[in-house]
Short mmCIF file of C-alpha atoms in Angstrom, two decimals:
data_model
loop_
_atom_site.label_atom_id
_atom_site.label_comp_id
_atom_site.label_asym_id
_atom_site.label_seq_id
_atom_site.Cartn_x
_atom_site.Cartn_y
_atom_site.Cartn_z
CA MET Y 710 -14.54 -18.07 -25.40
CA LYS Y 711 -13.84 -14.39 -24.82
CA LYS Y 712 -10.15 -13.43 -24.83
CA LYS Y 713 -8.69 -12.65 -21.44
CA TYR Y 714 -6.80 -9.42 -20.79
CA ASP Y 715 -3.23 -9.44 -19.50
CA VAL Y 716 -2.84 -7.29 -16.39
CA MET Y 717 0.39 -6.61 -14.52
CA LEU Y 718 -0.48 -6.19 -10.84
CA ILE Y 719 2.26 -4.09 -9.22
CA LEU Y 720 2.77 -4.62 -5.49
CA GLU Y 721 5.19 -3.50 -2.79
CA GLY Y 722 5.99 -5.67 0.24
CA THR Y 723 2.65 -7.49 0.07
CA TYR Y 724 1.27 -10.22 -2.20
CA PRO Y 725 2.25 -12.97 -2.76
CA PHE Y 726 5.09 -13.11 -0.22
CA ASN Y 727 3.52 -11.29 2.75
CA GLY Y 728 0.08 -11.13 4.35
CA GLY Y 729 -2.18 -8.18 5.18
CA GLY Y 730 -5.20 -6.38 3.77
CA VAL Y 731 -3.69 -5.58 0.37
CA SER Y 732 -2.63 -9.21 -0.02
CA THR Y 733 -6.15 -10.39 0.84
CA TRP Y 734 -7.51 -8.00 -1.79
CA ALA Y 735 -4.96 -9.13 -4.42
CA HIS Y 736 -5.55 -12.83 -3.72
CA MET Y 737 -9.29 -12.34 -4.27
CA LEU Y 738 -8.68 -10.60 -7.60
CA CYS Y 739 -6.23 -13.22 -8.82
CA ASN Y 740 -8.54 -16.08 -7.86
CA GLN Y 741 -11.90 -14.76 -8.94
CA VAL Y 742 -11.65 -12.16 -11.73
CA LYS Y 743 -12.67 -14.11 -14.82
CA ASN Y 744 -11.61 -11.82 -17.66
CA VAL Y 745 -7.91 -11.42 -16.74
CA ASP Y 746 -4.61 -13.27 -16.61
CA TYR Y 747 -2.24 -11.67 -14.10
CA THR Y 748 1.48 -11.02 -14.02
CA LEU Y 749 2.58 -10.13 -10.49
CA TYR Y 750 5.33 -7.49 -10.26
CA SER Y 751 6.43 -7.84 -6.64
CA ILE Y 752 8.77 -5.22 -5.18
CA ASN Y 753 10.38 -6.38 -1.94
CA ALA Y 754 13.30 -5.48 0.28
CA ASP Y 755 15.14 -8.76 -0.42
CA PHE Y 756 14.71 -11.77 -2.67
CA GLU Y 757 11.85 -13.94 -1.43
CA GLN Y 758 12.15 -17.71 -1.69
CA LYS Y 759 8.55 -18.83 -1.30
CA SER Y 760 5.06 -17.45 -1.85
CA LYS Y 761 2.85 -17.20 1.23
CA TYR Y 762 -0.17 -18.01 -0.94
CA VAL Y 763 -1.16 -20.83 -3.29
CA LEU Y 764 -1.40 -18.94 -6.57
CA SER Y 765 -4.35 -19.23 -8.92
CA ASP Y 766 -3.98 -20.51 -12.48
CA ASN Y 767 -4.87 -16.95 -13.47
CA VAL Y 768 -1.39 -15.91 -12.30
CA LYS Y 769 0.86 -16.60 -15.26
CA LYS Y 770 4.09 -15.07 -14.02
CA VAL Y 771 5.72 -13.55 -10.92
CA ILE Y 772 8.43 -10.90 -11.39
CA GLN Y 773 10.44 -10.12 -8.27
CA VAL Y 774 12.38 -6.90 -7.80
CA PRO Y 775 14.41 -6.96 -4.55
CA LEU Y 776 15.26 -3.28 -4.11
CA TRP Y 777 17.51 -3.47 -1.04
CA SER Y 778 19.45 -6.70 -1.51
CA PRO Y 779 23.27 -6.51 -1.59
CA LEU Y 780 23.20 -7.56 -5.25
CA GLU Y 781 21.35 -5.54 -7.88
CA PRO Y 782 18.06 -7.13 -9.09
CA GLN Y 783 19.62 -7.63 -12.55
CA GLU Y 784 22.52 -9.46 -10.89
CA LEU Y 785 20.11 -11.82 -9.12
CA LEU Y 786 17.43 -12.37 -11.73
CA ASN Y 787 16.93 -12.49 -15.48
CA TYR Y 788 14.44 -9.88 -16.68
CA GLY Y 789 14.53 -10.93 -20.32
CA LYS Y 790 17.64 -9.08 -21.54
CA LYS Y 791 20.25 -11.26 -23.16
CA TYR Y 792 23.35 -11.59 -21.03
CA PHE Y 793 25.76 -10.22 -23.64
CA LYS Y 794 23.66 -7.04 -23.91
CA THR Y 795 23.84 -6.51 -20.15
CA VAL Y 796 27.60 -7.05 -20.15
CA ASN Y 797 28.00 -4.76 -23.13
CA LYS Y 798 26.24 -1.96 -21.25
CA LYS Y 799 28.60 -2.34 -18.31
CA GLU Y 800 31.72 -2.41 -20.48
CA GLN Y 801 30.95 0.79 -22.35
CA ASN Y 802 32.98 3.84 -21.38
CA ASP Y 803 30.06 6.05 -20.45
CA ASP Y 804 31.77 8.71 -18.35
CA SER Y 805 31.54 11.41 -20.99
CA VAL Y 806 27.95 10.49 -21.85
CA ILE Y 807 26.99 10.57 -18.17
CA ALA Y 808 28.44 14.06 -17.85
CA SER Y 809 26.95 15.43 -21.05
CA THR Y 810 23.58 13.67 -21.18
CA PHE Y 811 22.59 12.19 -17.83
CA ILE Y 812 23.71 14.92 -15.41
CA PRO Y 813 21.33 17.53 -16.93
CA ILE Y 814 18.46 15.03 -16.57
CA PHE Y 815 19.41 14.22 -12.98
CA LYS Y 816 19.64 17.92 -12.11
CA LYS Y 817 16.13 18.45 -13.43
CA LEU Y 818 14.84 15.57 -11.32
CA LEU Y 819 16.38 17.04 -8.15
CA ALA Y 820 14.94 20.45 -9.03
CA HIS Y 821 11.46 18.92 -9.41
CA ILE Y 822 11.77 17.15 -6.06
CA TYR Y 823 12.53 20.37 -4.20
CA ASP Y 824 10.11 22.58 -6.15
CA GLU Y 825 6.63 22.45 -4.61
CA ASN Y 826 5.25 24.16 -7.72
CA ALA Y 827 6.93 21.88 -10.26
CA ASP Y 828 4.74 21.19 -13.28
CA VAL Y 829 3.77 17.53 -13.30
CA GLU Y 830 4.18 17.40 -17.10
CA ASP Y 831 7.79 18.49 -16.64
CA ILE Y 832 8.29 15.79 -14.00
CA ASP Y 833 6.88 13.24 -16.44
CA ASP Y 834 9.18 14.46 -19.24
CA THR Y 835 12.20 14.17 -16.97
CA VAL Y 836 11.36 10.63 -15.86
CA PHE Y 837 10.84 9.69 -19.52
CA GLU Y 838 14.27 11.12 -20.42
CA MET Y 839 15.81 9.11 -17.58
CA TRP Y 840 14.11 5.90 -18.73
CA ASN Y 841 15.21 6.56 -22.28
CA PHE Y 842 18.82 7.04 -21.14
CA PHE Y 843 18.83 3.69 -19.32
CA GLN Y 844 17.68 1.90 -22.46
CA LYS Y 845 21.28 2.16 -23.65
CA HIS Y 846 23.34 2.80 -20.52
CA ASP Y 847 23.98 0.83 -17.33
CA TYR Y 848 21.99 1.96 -14.29
CA LYS Y 849 24.47 0.94 -11.60
CA LYS Y 850 27.47 2.38 -13.40
CA THR Y 851 25.66 5.67 -14.01
CA MET Y 852 24.04 6.20 -10.63
CA LYS Y 853 27.19 5.24 -8.71
CA SER Y 854 29.44 7.46 -10.81
CA VAL Y 855 31.47 10.27 -9.25
CA ALA Y 856 29.68 12.74 -11.53
CA VAL Y 857 26.23 11.83 -10.20
CA TRP Y 858 27.42 11.93 -6.58
CA LYS Y 859 28.94 15.38 -7.07
CA CYS Y 860 25.83 16.60 -8.86
CA PHE Y 861 23.65 15.41 -5.97
CA CYS Y 862 25.85 17.01 -3.30
CA THR Y 863 26.21 20.31 -5.17
CA THR Y 864 22.56 20.66 -6.13
CA VAL Y 865 21.20 19.74 -2.70
CA SER Y 866 23.77 21.94 -0.95
CA GLU Y 867 22.41 24.87 -2.95
CA VAL Y 868 18.93 24.05 -1.66
CA ILE Y 869 20.22 23.95 1.91
CA ALA Y 870 22.04 27.25 1.44
CA ARG Y 871 18.72 28.91 0.63
CA ASP Y 872 17.22 27.64 3.89
CA ALA Y 873 19.12 28.47 7.09
CA HIS Y 874 16.84 26.30 9.24
CA TYR Y 875 18.75 23.06 8.79
CA ASP Y 876 22.06 21.51 7.86
CA ALA Y 877 23.16 18.11 6.57
CA THR Y 878 25.99 15.72 7.36
CA LEU Y 879 27.93 13.43 5.05
CA TYR Y 880 25.78 10.60 6.41
CA ASP Y 881 22.64 12.51 5.38
CA PHE Y 882 23.93 12.97 1.84
CA THR Y 883 24.92 9.30 1.60
CA VAL Y 884 21.55 8.01 2.82
CA GLY Y 885 19.66 10.48 0.62
CA MET Y 886 21.49 9.42 -2.53
CA ARG Y 887 21.05 5.77 -1.58
CA TRP Y 888 17.27 6.28 -1.33
CA ILE Y 889 17.10 7.85 -4.77
CA TYR Y 890 19.27 5.07 -6.20
CA ARG Y 891 17.14 2.30 -4.72
CA PHE Y 892 13.69 3.76 -5.41
CA LEU Y 893 14.51 4.33 -9.08
CA ILE Y 894 15.98 0.87 -9.80
CA PRO Y 895 12.84 -0.38 -11.64
CA ILE Y 896 13.34 2.32 -14.30
CA SER Y 897 16.19 0.20 -15.68
CA ILE Y 898 14.29 -3.12 -15.67
CA ASP Y 899 12.49 -4.30 -18.78
CA VAL Y 900 8.88 -5.44 -18.36
CA PRO Y 901 6.71 -7.71 -20.54
CA LYS Y 902 3.99 -6.17 -22.68
CA VAL Y 903 0.53 -6.34 -21.08
CA ASP Y 904 -2.87 -4.75 -21.68
CA ILE Y 905 -3.13 -2.91 -18.34
CA SER Y 906 -0.79 -2.12 -15.47
CA HIS Y 907 -2.58 -2.09 -12.13
CA LEU Y 908 -0.92 -0.26 -9.24
CA THR Y 909 -1.78 -1.16 -5.67
CA ILE Y 910 -0.11 1.90 -4.14
CA SER Y 911 0.23 5.48 -5.40
CA GLY Y 912 3.97 5.74 -4.77
CA PHE Y 913 7.32 4.64 -6.15
CA PRO Y 914 6.00 1.33 -7.59
CA VAL Y 915 4.50 3.47 -10.36
CA ILE Y 916 7.86 3.23 -12.16
CA PRO Y 917 7.26 -0.14 -13.92
CA ALA Y 918 3.83 1.18 -14.92
CA LEU Y 919 5.53 4.25 -16.39
CA VAL Y 920 7.96 2.03 -18.30
CA LEU Y 921 4.97 0.23 -19.85
CA LYS Y 922 3.27 3.54 -20.60
CA TYR Y 923 6.38 4.98 -22.26
CA LYS Y 924 7.12 1.83 -24.24
CA PHE Y 925 3.67 0.58 -25.26
CA GLY Y 926 1.15 3.24 -24.21
CA THR Y 927 -0.25 0.78 -21.63
CA PRO Y 928 -3.11 2.28 -19.57
CA ILE Y 929 -2.61 2.54 -15.81
CA VAL Y 930 -5.22 1.66 -13.19
CA ALA Y 931 -4.30 2.71 -9.64
CA THR Y 932 -6.12 1.30 -6.60
CA GLU Y 933 -5.68 3.45 -3.52
CA HIS Y 934 -5.91 1.46 -0.26
CA GLY Y 935 -4.47 3.52 2.59
CA VAL Y 936 -3.39 6.81 0.98
CA PHE Y 937 0.32 6.34 0.22
CA ILE Y 938 1.30 9.98 0.76
CA ARG Y 939 -0.72 10.32 3.96
CA GLU Y 940 0.84 7.21 5.49
CA ARG Y 941 4.27 8.37 4.27
CA LEU Y 942 3.84 11.70 6.06
CA ILE Y 943 2.80 9.95 9.28
CA ALA Y 944 5.73 7.51 9.15
CA ILE Y 945 8.37 10.07 8.17
CA ASN Y 946 7.32 12.69 10.71
CA SER Y 947 7.39 10.14 13.53
CA SER Y 948 10.79 8.77 12.45
CA GLU Y 949 14.18 9.65 13.91
CA TYR Y 950 15.64 10.80 10.59
CA SER Y 951 17.33 14.19 10.44
CA PHE Y 952 15.33 17.13 9.12
CA PHE Y 953 17.30 16.94 5.87
CA LEU Y 954 16.33 13.31 5.27
CA LYS Y 955 12.72 13.82 6.31
CA ASN Y 956 12.44 16.79 3.98
CA LEU Y 957 13.98 14.89 1.05
CA LEU Y 958 11.81 11.83 1.51
CA ILE Y 959 8.60 13.83 1.90
CA LYS Y 960 9.30 15.96 -1.17
CA PHE Y 961 10.37 12.98 -3.30
CA SER Y 962 7.24 11.06 -2.21
CA GLU Y 963 4.98 14.01 -3.00
CA CYS Y 964 6.61 14.42 -6.41
CA ILE Y 965 5.97 10.76 -7.27
CA THR Y 966 2.41 10.82 -5.92
CA LYS Y 967 1.52 13.74 -8.20
CA LEU Y 968 3.01 11.79 -11.11
CA VAL Y 969 0.91 8.71 -10.29
CA TYR Y 970 -2.32 10.70 -10.28
CA TYR Y 971 -1.34 12.50 -13.49
CA LYS Y 972 -0.43 9.34 -15.43
CA ALA Y 973 -3.17 7.03 -14.14
CA ASP Y 974 -6.04 6.50 -16.56
CA LEU Y 975 -8.29 5.35 -13.73
CA ILE Y 976 -8.03 5.78 -9.95
CA LEU Y 977 -10.09 3.30 -7.96
CA SER Y 978 -10.24 4.16 -4.29
CA VAL Y 979 -11.40 1.65 -1.69
CA ASN Y 980 -13.27 4.44 0.10
CA LYS Y 981 -14.57 7.99 -0.33
CA PHE Y 982 -12.20 9.36 2.32
CA ASN Y 983 -9.17 8.90 0.04
CA MET Y 984 -10.64 11.10 -2.68
CA SER Y 985 -9.91 14.37 -0.84
CA TRP Y 986 -6.20 13.42 -0.65
CA GLU Y 987 -6.13 12.39 -4.29
CA LYS Y 988 -7.64 15.71 -5.39
CA MET Y 989 -5.25 17.62 -3.10
CA TYR Y 990 -2.31 16.11 -5.00
CA GLY Y 991 -3.71 16.90 -8.42
CA ALA Y 992 -5.89 13.93 -9.39
CA ASN Y 993 -8.57 14.76 -11.93
CA PRO Y 994 -11.92 14.03 -10.19
CA ASN Y 995 -13.24 12.58 -13.45
CA LYS Y 996 -10.70 9.76 -13.16
CA ILE Y 997 -11.75 8.71 -9.66
CA ASP Y 998 -14.32 6.18 -8.52
CA VAL Y 999 -14.82 3.93 -5.49
CA ILE Y 1000 -14.87 0.14 -5.45
CA TYR Y 1001 -15.38 -1.09 -1.91
CA ASN Y 1002 -13.62 -4.22 -0.71
CA GLY Y 1003 -15.80 -7.30 -0.45
CA ILE Y 1004 -15.67 -10.52 1.55
CA ASP Y 1005 -17.07 -14.03 1.36
CA HIS Y 1006 -20.10 -13.75 3.66
CA GLU Y 1007 -20.67 -17.50 3.32
CA LEU Y 1008 -17.23 -18.18 4.82
CA PHE Y 1009 -17.28 -15.48 7.49
CA VAL Y 1010 -20.40 -16.58 9.35
CA PRO Y 1011 -21.56 -16.39 12.98
CA THR Y 1012 -20.50 -19.46 14.97
CA ALA Y 1013 -20.47 -20.42 18.63
CA LYS Y 1014 -17.71 -19.07 20.83
CA PRO Y 1015 -15.02 -21.70 21.68
CA ALA Y 1016 -15.69 -23.52 24.95
CA HIS Y 1017 -12.45 -22.37 26.61
CA LEU Y 1018 -13.50 -18.72 26.18
CA GLU Y 1019 -17.21 -19.15 26.84
CA ASN Y 1020 -17.30 -17.41 30.23
CA ILE Y 1021 -14.49 -14.96 29.55
CA PRO Y 1022 -15.36 -11.46 28.23
CA THR Y 1023 -13.21 -11.46 25.09
CA VAL Y 1024 -12.07 -8.79 22.67
CA VAL Y 1025 -10.43 -9.90 19.41
CA ALA Y 1026 -8.36 -8.09 16.80
CA ALA Y 1027 -6.64 -9.03 13.57
CA ALA Y 1028 -3.69 -6.70 13.09
CA ARG Y 1029 -0.07 -6.82 12.09
CA ILE Y 1030 1.93 -5.45 15.01
CA PHE Y 1031 3.33 -2.15 13.73
CA GLU Y 1032 2.92 1.57 14.28
CA LEU Y 1033 -0.02 2.35 11.98
CA LYS Y 1034 -2.20 -0.19 13.83
CA ASP Y 1035 -1.45 1.70 17.08
CA ILE Y 1036 -1.43 -1.41 19.27
CA LEU Y 1037 -0.19 0.78 22.15
CA THR Y 1038 -3.56 2.52 22.28
CA MET Y 1039 -5.27 -0.88 22.14
CA ILE Y 1040 -3.23 -2.00 25.16
CA LYS Y 1041 -4.17 1.17 27.06
CA SER Y 1042 -7.84 0.56 26.26
CA CYS Y 1043 -7.52 -2.90 27.82
CA GLU Y 1044 -6.34 -1.28 31.05
CA VAL Y 1045 -9.49 0.92 30.97
CA VAL Y 1046 -11.73 -2.15 30.49
CA LYS Y 1047 -9.95 -4.11 33.24
CA ARG Y 1048 -11.01 -1.50 35.81
CA GLU Y 1049 -14.63 -2.65 35.41
CA ILE Y 1050 -14.18 -6.14 33.99
CA PRO Y 1051 -11.10 -7.65 35.70
CA ASN Y 1052 -11.15 -10.92 33.73
CA VAL Y 1053 -11.34 -9.31 30.29
CA LYS Y 1054 -9.18 -10.96 27.63
CA TYR Y 1055 -7.78 -9.23 24.52
CA LEU Y 1056 -6.58 -11.60 21.77
CA VAL Y 1057 -4.61 -9.85 19.01
CA TYR Y 1058 -3.86 -12.09 16.03
CA GLY Y 1059 -1.27 -11.04 13.47
CA ASP Y 1060 2.40 -10.97 12.58
CA ASN Y 1061 4.36 -9.82 15.63
CA THR Y 1062 7.79 -10.22 14.01
CA ALA Y 1063 7.57 -7.57 11.26
CA VAL Y 1064 8.75 -4.68 13.46
CA PRO Y 1065 10.55 -6.24 16.46
CA GLU Y 1066 11.22 -2.87 18.12
CA TYR Y 1067 7.51 -2.02 18.14
CA THR Y 1068 6.56 -5.49 19.40
CA LYS Y 1069 9.00 -5.01 22.28
CA GLU Y 1070 7.45 -1.62 23.05
CA CYS Y 1071 4.03 -3.28 23.17
CA ASN Y 1072 5.21 -6.09 25.45
CA ASP Y 1073 6.89 -3.57 27.75
CA LEU Y 1074 3.63 -1.60 28.05
CA ILE Y 1075 1.64 -4.77 28.75
CA LYS Y 1076 4.01 -5.55 31.59
CA LYS Y 1077 4.05 -1.97 32.89
CA LEU Y 1078 0.24 -1.86 33.08
CA GLY Y 1079 0.03 -5.32 34.66
CA LEU Y 1080 -1.95 -6.82 31.76
CA GLU Y 1081 0.01 -10.04 31.28
CA GLU Y 1082 -3.13 -12.12 31.99
CA ASN Y 1083 -5.42 -9.84 29.99
CA PHE Y 1084 -3.64 -8.95 26.76
CA SER Y 1085 -2.09 -11.45 24.37
CA LEU Y 1086 -0.14 -10.83 21.16
CA ALA Y 1087 -1.30 -14.18 19.89
CA GLY Y 1088 0.56 -14.35 16.56
CA TYR Y 1089 -0.68 -15.86 13.31
CA HIS Y 1090 -4.16 -17.42 13.16
CA ASP Y 1091 -4.43 -20.09 10.46
CA LYS Y 1092 -8.24 -19.87 10.19
CA PRO Y 1093 -9.08 -16.16 9.87
CA HIS Y 1094 -12.78 -16.91 9.22
CA GLN Y 1095 -13.00 -18.36 12.75
CA LEU Y 1096 -10.93 -15.69 14.45
CA PHE Y 1097 -13.64 -13.12 15.19
CA CYS Y 1098 -16.08 -15.63 16.66
CA GLU Y 1099 -13.61 -16.20 19.50
CA GLY Y 1100 -14.64 -12.80 20.80
CA ASP Y 1101 -17.69 -10.95 22.02
CA VAL Y 1102 -16.38 -7.72 20.49
CA SER Y 1103 -13.70 -6.89 17.92
CA ILE Y 1104 -11.45 -3.86 17.97
CA LEU Y 1105 -9.42 -1.72 15.56
CA THR Y 1106 -7.26 1.15 16.84
CA SER Y 1107 -5.41 2.17 13.67
CA ILE Y 1108 -4.27 5.71 12.95
CA SER Y 1109 -4.53 5.08 9.18
CA GLU Y 1110 -6.58 2.62 7.11
CA GLY Y 1111 -8.02 2.18 3.67
CA PHE Y 1112 -11.17 0.07 3.88
CA PRO Y 1113 -10.17 -2.59 6.41
CA TYR Y 1114 -11.11 -6.19 5.77
CA THR Y 1115 -11.00 -6.88 9.49
CA VAL Y 1116 -14.02 -4.62 10.08
CA LEU Y 1117 -16.01 -6.30 7.29
CA GLU Y 1118 -15.00 -9.80 8.42
CA SER Y 1119 -16.03 -9.10 12.01
CA MET Y 1120 -19.35 -7.62 10.87
CA SER Y 1121 -20.01 -10.63 8.64
CA CYS Y 1122 -19.42 -12.92 11.64
CA GLY Y 1123 -22.05 -10.97 13.61
CA ILE Y 1124 -19.47 -9.48 15.99
CA PRO Y 1125 -19.89 -5.74 16.77
CA VAL Y 1126 -16.82 -3.55 16.29
CA VAL Y 1127 -15.16 -0.75 18.23
CA ALA Y 1128 -12.98 1.15 15.76
CA THR Y 1129 -11.17 4.41 15.23
CA ASP Y 1130 -12.50 6.94 12.73
CA VAL Y 1131 -9.84 6.56 10.04
CA GLY Y 1132 -9.93 6.02 6.28
CA GLY Y 1133 -13.14 4.37 5.13
CA VAL Y 1134 -14.07 2.76 8.45
CA THR Y 1135 -17.26 4.81 8.85
CA GLU Y 1136 -18.31 3.91 5.29
CA ALA Y 1137 -18.69 0.32 6.52
CA LEU Y 1138 -19.30 0.70 10.25
CA ASP Y 1139 -22.09 2.85 11.70
CA GLU Y 1140 -23.71 3.37 15.10
CA LYS Y 1141 -26.06 0.42 14.52
CA CYS Y 1142 -23.25 -2.13 14.35
CA GLY Y 1143 -20.52 -0.73 16.58
CA PHE Y 1144 -18.80 2.30 18.08
CA ILE Y 1145 -16.58 4.85 16.36
CA CYS Y 1146 -13.92 6.64 18.43
CA LYS Y 1147 -11.22 9.19 17.77
CA PRO Y 1148 -7.75 7.73 17.11
CA LYS Y 1149 -5.55 7.41 20.22
CA ASP Y 1150 -8.49 8.03 22.60
CA HIS Y 1151 -7.95 4.92 24.73
CA GLU Y 1152 -10.48 6.01 27.37
CA ALA Y 1153 -13.33 6.33 24.84
CA ILE Y 1154 -12.29 3.11 23.11
CA GLY Y 1155 -12.12 1.25 26.41
CA ASN Y 1156 -15.48 2.60 27.62
CA SER Y 1157 -17.11 1.56 24.33
CA VAL Y 1158 -15.77 -1.97 24.81
CA VAL Y 1159 -17.14 -2.00 28.37
CA THR Y 1160 -20.59 -0.94 27.13
CA LEU Y 1161 -20.71 -3.82 24.64
CA LEU Y 1162 -19.30 -6.45 26.99
CA LYS Y 1163 -21.87 -5.58 29.67
CA ASP Y 1164 -24.90 -5.45 27.37
CA GLU Y 1165 -25.59 -8.79 25.66
CA VAL Y 1166 -28.85 -7.59 24.09
CA LEU Y 1167 -27.08 -4.63 22.47
CA ARG Y 1168 -24.23 -6.87 21.26
CA LYS Y 1169 -26.58 -9.31 19.54
CA LYS Y 1170 -28.67 -6.53 18.00
CA MET Y 1171 -25.57 -4.78 16.61
CA GLY Y 1172 -24.08 -8.07 15.41
CA ALA Y 1173 -27.22 -9.03 13.48
CA TYR Y 1174 -27.40 -5.61 11.80
CA ALA Y 1175 -23.68 -5.73 10.98
CA ARG Y 1176 -24.00 -9.04 9.14
CA LYS Y 1177 -27.01 -7.81 7.17
CA LYS Y 1178 -25.09 -4.68 6.14
CA VAL Y 1179 -22.23 -6.80 4.75
CA ILE Y 1180 -24.62 -9.06 2.80
CA ASP Y 1181 -26.38 -6.02 1.32
CA ASN Y 1182 -23.29 -4.00 0.43
CA PHE Y 1183 -19.89 -5.70 0.72
CA THR Y 1184 -19.94 -9.15 -0.84
CA VAL Y 1185 -17.02 -10.54 -2.80
CA GLU Y 1186 -19.29 -11.09 -5.82
CA LYS Y 1187 -20.05 -7.37 -6.05
CA PHE Y 1188 -16.37 -6.47 -5.55
CA ILE Y 1189 -15.16 -8.84 -8.30
CA LYS Y 1190 -17.87 -7.80 -10.77
CA GLU Y 1191 -16.92 -4.14 -10.41
CA TYR Y 1192 -13.25 -4.87 -11.16
CA GLU Y 1193 -14.14 -6.98 -14.20
CA VAL Y 1194 -16.22 -4.08 -15.52
CA ALA Y 1195 -13.47 -1.56 -14.71
CA TYR Y 1196 -10.89 -3.53 -16.73
CA GLU Y 1197 -13.30 -3.84 -19.66
CA TYR Y 1198 -14.16 -0.17 -19.46
CA ILE Y 1199 -10.62 1.19 -19.41
CA LEU Y 1200 -9.60 -0.90 -22.43
CA ASN Y 1201 -12.70 -0.25 -24.51
CA ARG Y 1202 -13.39 3.44 -23.89
CA LYS Y 1203 -12.49 5.91 -26.60
CA ALA Y 1204 -9.12 7.55 -26.06
CA GLN Y 1205 -10.60 11.05 -26.11
CA GLU Y 1206 -13.58 10.21 -23.90
CA PRO Y 1207 -13.56 11.74 -20.40
CA ILE Y 1208 -13.93 9.04 -17.79
CA TYR Y 1209 -16.79 10.28 -15.57
CA LEU Y 1210 -16.83 6.90 -13.95
CA ASN Y 1211 -19.68 7.48 -11.55
CA THR Y 1212 -21.97 7.54 -14.60
CA HIS Y 1213 -20.19 5.47 -17.23
CA LEU Y 1214 -18.99 2.62 -15.02
CA GLN Y 1215 -22.50 2.23 -13.65
CA GLU Y 1216 -23.93 2.14 -17.18
CA ALA Y 1217 -21.36 -0.49 -18.18
CA MET Y 1218 -22.29 -2.65 -15.18
CA GLU Y 1219 -25.99 -2.41 -15.96
CA ALA Y 1220 -25.36 -3.32 -19.61
CA SER Y 1221 -23.38 -6.40 -18.58
#
């Protein structure tokens, strides 16, 4: 039997403790890729007690890193270091070493963050120096030292002094330093040797992959779902942070994104849309290829509408209730539809507890528009393969997406889709199987829903074409095969060989 590869799948706030599109994708890989054993490196806000998923036998280990818990990860969990070594690090008198060795490294990191023209090789060298320092010295003791705090305040104050457009408070400085402290925690955590590290987001979770690269030369595969930096920019710019904090977080995120693209041996995007962002932040086009998400078309099949909804014009959605899904626009579209179809029913299935403030905003708008009988935040659905067949039409109103499973699942069930033109949506959905609208255009979205609800012949024609398109292009078998080949390819290619995946990966697939 052929030896399996060991892959560390690095995740943030998703699998195996939370649901969503990335978790669906990861669960498929872990269950169906045949040539790999997985270690899951799961970065979360706090320590999670229980997996949301039943894990495959292919998952050999789960490493949790709770970044924002009151206790440090090393104080909660054992990452393989012997206890006496950890204690010894903490007991060393490192103040002079921090001042002489670490402060110059930390200054360079801050300089890179604020320098839009920083050389990515220099950024890499600085992160390596930082990792090397923490091989012998305690992370918490160093990063919480007076010397590091003073260095941060002084260096950043000099940046502010050069720009008269904004100021910063003590609170700003405290939060800013806290962010840097928390995001960099994985640099001090030892990781087991594997054959490949596989990133699921092109952001701060790259750090354990860098540790593996520095220590063992482990190749990095990065799968880009929704573009990390694009979604960061959207979230930060719409936040209520001060200009100082927004500026710091954007620049730090951009710095890390450039490092991800520089260090990755292979960048696998879930759509073609992402590639323009990847190139913009320095990714070598020869490293990039697309592997589309796939679904089980034999599970997601057309079925009869439930009896209790049979005579009710119904629109369904599967979406976690948070800002990027733009549920507010979905609610406004319902009001547009209600003008012509008074008994329309929107059923939105998904976690409505993740962002309570946004859920409240949605409920307030439902009440304000008088849609209590028309629009339901229906919560978790335990049979997602049956969800879409409850509706006549499905809807997606996101302002950012990768290659959404919900669109593919709806298409596979023979349900036409009204969706916003974001991410890779139009690479799956076309005018023969649904309607594409501009983000936030609730009138156009609503009118498209009306057209479909009023025209049964059009609905059935679009639904039949949609299912055929999934069977021809987006099956789980195709998706899994392409990842198996990608893993084989990245481990077996010659070190000096350029990747040129569009040619070489195809040749490898044909050979297999």
